[in-house]
Coordinates of N, CA and C in Angstrom, one line a residue:
M244 N 4.5 34.1 -16.7 CA 4.3 32.7 -16.5 C 5.5 32.2 -15.6
H245 N 5.2 31.6 -14.5 CA 6.2 31.1 -13.6 C 6.5 29.6 -13.8
P246 N 7.7 29.2 -13.8 CA 8.0 27.7 -13.9 C 7.5 26.9 -12.7
D247 N 7.3 25.7 -12.9 CA 6.9 24.8 -11.8 C 8.0 24.7 -10.8
K248 N 7.6 24.7 -9.5 CA 8.6 24.6 -8.5 C 8.6 23.2 -7.8
S249 N 9.7 22.6 -7.7 CA 9.7 21.3 -7.0 C 10.4 21.4 -5.7
T250 N 9.9 20.7 -4.7 CA 10.4 20.7 -3.4 C 10.6 19.3 -2.9
I251 N 11.7 19.1 -2.1 CA 11.9 17.9 -1.5 C 11.3 17.9 -0.1
V252 N 10.4 16.9 0.2 CA 9.7 16.9 1.5 C 10.1 15.6 2.3
A253 N 10.1 15.7 3.6 CA 10.4 14.6 4.4 C 9.1 13.8 4.8
D254 N 7.9 14.4 4.6 CA 6.7 13.7 5.0 C 6.0 13.1 3.8
G255 N 6.8 12.7 2.8 CA 6.3 12.1 1.6 C 5.4 10.9 1.8
P256 N 5.8 9.9 2.6 CA 4.9 8.8 2.8 C 3.6 9.1 3.4
K257 N 3.5 10.1 4.3 CA 2.2 10.6 4.8 C 1.4 11.2 3.7
R258 N 2.0 12.0 2.9 CA 1.3 12.6 1.8 C 0.8 11.5 0.8
H259 N 1.6 10.5 0.6 CA 1.1 9.4 -0.3 C -0.1 8.6 0.3
R260 N 0.0 8.4 1.6 CA -1.1 7.7 2.3 C -2.4 8.5 2.2
D261 N -2.3 9.8 2.2 CA -3.5 10.6 2.1 C -4.0 10.8 0.7
A262 N -3.2 10.4 -0.3 CA -3.6 10.5 -1.7 C -4.4 9.4 -2.2
N263 N -5.1 9.6 -3.3 CA -6.0 8.6 -3.9 C -5.2 7.4 -4.5
D264 N -4.0 7.7 -5.1 CA -3.3 6.7 -5.7 C -2.8 5.7 -4.7
Y265 N -2.5 6.1 -3.5 CA -2.1 5.1 -2.5 C -3.2 4.1 -2.2
A266 N -4.4 4.6 -2.0 CA -5.5 3.8 -1.7 C -5.8 2.8 -2.9
A267 N -5.6 3.3 -4.1 CA -5.9 2.5 -5.3 C -4.8 1.4 -5.4
I268 N -3.6 1.7 -5.1 CA -2.5 0.7 -5.2 C -2.7 -0.3 -4.1
R269 N -3.1 0.1 -2.9 CA -3.3 -0.8 -1.7 C -4.5 -1.7 -2.1
A270 N -5.5 -1.2 -2.6 CA -6.7 -2.0 -3.0 C -6.3 -3.0 -4.0
R271 N -5.5 -2.6 -5.0 CA -5.1 -3.5 -6.1 C -4.3 -4.7 -5.5
L272 N -3.3 -4.3 -4.6 CA -2.5 -5.4 -4.0 C -3.3 -6.3 -3.2
L273 N -4.2 -5.8 -2.4 CA -5.1 -6.6 -1.5 C -5.9 -7.5 -2.4
T274 N -6.5 -7.1 -3.4 CA -7.3 -7.9 -4.3 C -6.4 -9.0 -4.9
A275 N -5.3 -8.6 -5.4 CA -4.4 -9.6 -6.1 C -4.0 -10.7 -5.1
L276 N -3.6 -10.3 -3.9 CA -3.2 -11.4 -2.9 C -4.3 -12.2 -2.4
T277 N -5.5 -11.6 -2.3 CA -6.7 -12.4 -1.8 C -7.1 -13.4 -2.9
Q278 N -7.0 -13.0 -4.2 CA -7.3 -13.9 -5.3 C -6.3 -15.0 -5.3
R279 N -5.0 -14.7 -5.0 CA -4.0 -15.7 -5.0 C -4.2 -16.8 -4.0
H280 N -4.8 -16.4 -2.8 CA -5.1 -17.3 -1.7 C -6.5 -17.8 -1.7
D281 N -7.3 -17.5 -2.7 CA -8.7 -17.8 -2.8 C -9.0 -19.3 -2.5
A282 N -8.3 -20.2 -3.2 CA -8.6 -21.6 -3.0 C -8.3 -22.0 -1.5
E283 N -7.2 -21.5 -1.0 CA -6.9 -21.9 0.4 C -7.9 -21.3 1.4
L284 N -8.4 -20.1 1.1 CA -9.3 -19.4 2.0 C -10.7 -20.2 2.0
R285 N -11.1 -20.7 0.8 CA -12.3 -21.4 0.8 C -12.4 -22.7 1.6
R286 N -11.2 -23.4 1.7 CA -11.3 -24.7 2.4 C -10.7 -24.6 3.8
A287 N -10.3 -23.4 4.2 CA -9.7 -23.2 5.5 C -10.7 -23.1 6.7
S288 N -10.3 -23.4 7.9 CA -11.1 -23.2 9.0 C -11.1 -21.7 9.3
F289 N -12.0 -21.3 10.3 CA -12.2 -19.9 10.7 C -10.8 -19.3 11.1
F290 N -10.1 -20.0 12.0 CA -8.9 -19.5 12.5 C -7.8 -19.4 11.5
H291 N -7.8 -20.4 10.6 CA -6.8 -20.4 9.5 C -7.1 -19.3 8.5
R292 N -8.4 -19.0 8.3 CA -8.7 -17.8 7.4 C -8.2 -16.5 8.1
L293 N -8.4 -16.4 9.4 CA -7.9 -15.2 10.1 C -6.4 -15.1 9.9
W294 N -5.7 -16.2 10.0 CA -4.2 -16.2 9.9 C -3.8 -15.9 8.5
I295 N -4.5 -16.4 7.5 CA -4.2 -16.0 6.1 C -4.5 -14.5 5.8
A296 N -5.5 -14.0 6.4 CA -5.8 -12.6 6.3 C -4.7 -11.7 6.9
V297 N -4.2 -12.1 8.0 CA -3.0 -11.4 8.6 C -1.8 -11.5 7.7
K298 N -1.5 -12.7 7.1 CA -0.4 -12.8 6.2 C -0.6 -11.9 5.0
I299 N -1.8 -11.8 4.5 CA -2.1 -11.0 3.3 C -1.9 -9.5 3.6
R300 N -2.4 -9.1 4.8 CA -2.2 -7.7 5.2 C -0.7 -7.4 5.4
R301 N 0.1 -8.3 5.9 CA 1.5 -8.1 6.1 C 2.2 -8.0 4.8
A302 N 1.8 -8.8 3.8 CA 2.4 -8.7 2.5 C 2.1 -7.4 1.8
V303 N 0.8 -7.0 1.9 CA 0.4 -5.7 1.3 C 1.2 -4.6 2.0
R304 N 1.4 -4.6 3.3 CA 2.2 -3.5 4.0 C 3.6 -3.5 3.5
A305 N 4.2 -4.7 3.3 CA 5.6 -4.8 2.9 C 5.7 -4.3 1.5
E306 N 4.8 -4.6 0.6 CA 4.8 -4.1 -0.8 C 4.7 -2.6 -0.8
L307 N 3.8 -2.0 0.0 CA 3.6 -0.6 0.1 C 4.9 0.1 0.6
R308 N 5.6 -0.5 1.5 CA 6.8 0.0 2.0 C 7.9 0.0 1.0
K309 N 7.9 -0.9 0.0 CA 8.8 -0.9 -1.1 C 8.5 0.2 -2.0
I310 N 7.2 0.4 -2.3 CA 6.8 1.5 -3.2 C 7.0 2.9 -2.6
F311 N 6.6 3.0 -1.3 CA 6.7 4.3 -0.6 C 7.5 4.1 0.7
P312 N 8.8 4.1 0.5 CA 9.7 3.8 1.7 C 9.5 4.9 2.8
P313 N 9.4 4.5 4.0 CA 9.1 5.4 5.1 C 10.2 6.4 5.4
G314 N 11.5 6.1 5.2 CA 12.5 7.1 5.5 C 13.0 7.9 4.3
A315 N 12.3 7.7 3.2 CA 12.8 8.4 1.9 C 12.3 9.8 1.9
L316 N 13.1 10.6 1.2 CA 12.6 12.0 0.9 C 11.9 11.9 -0.4
H317 N 10.9 12.7 -0.6 CA 10.1 12.7 -1.8 C 10.1 14.0 -2.5
L318 N 10.0 14.0 -3.8 CA 9.9 15.2 -4.6 C 8.5 15.5 -4.8
V319 N 8.1 16.8 -4.5 CA 6.7 17.2 -4.7 C 6.8 18.4 -5.7
L320 N 6.0 18.3 -6.8 CA 5.9 19.3 -7.8 C 4.8 20.3 -7.4
A321 N 5.1 21.5 -7.2 CA 4.1 22.5 -6.9 C 3.8 23.4 -8.1
R322 N 2.6 23.5 -8.5 CA 2.3 24.4 -9.6 C 1.9 25.7 -9.1
R323 N 2.3 26.7 -9.7 CA 2.0 28.1 -9.3 C 0.9 28.7 -10.2

């Protein structure tokens, strides 16, 4: 029996973006922020709704960068 091998990788953010947990976290953040702005979205004009959508996407992107920093090295556990 071989022990688990861990490796530090530089492409961790790309690996996270390709993983299911990244998509789930992104969807959860998007849902939460959309619900937070729901009342404002309902009474806003078309262009104002577009602007709110841009703000929501920027906020989601900023939160994802906090969770998965682009320049960080990541630890990957490889099972043998």
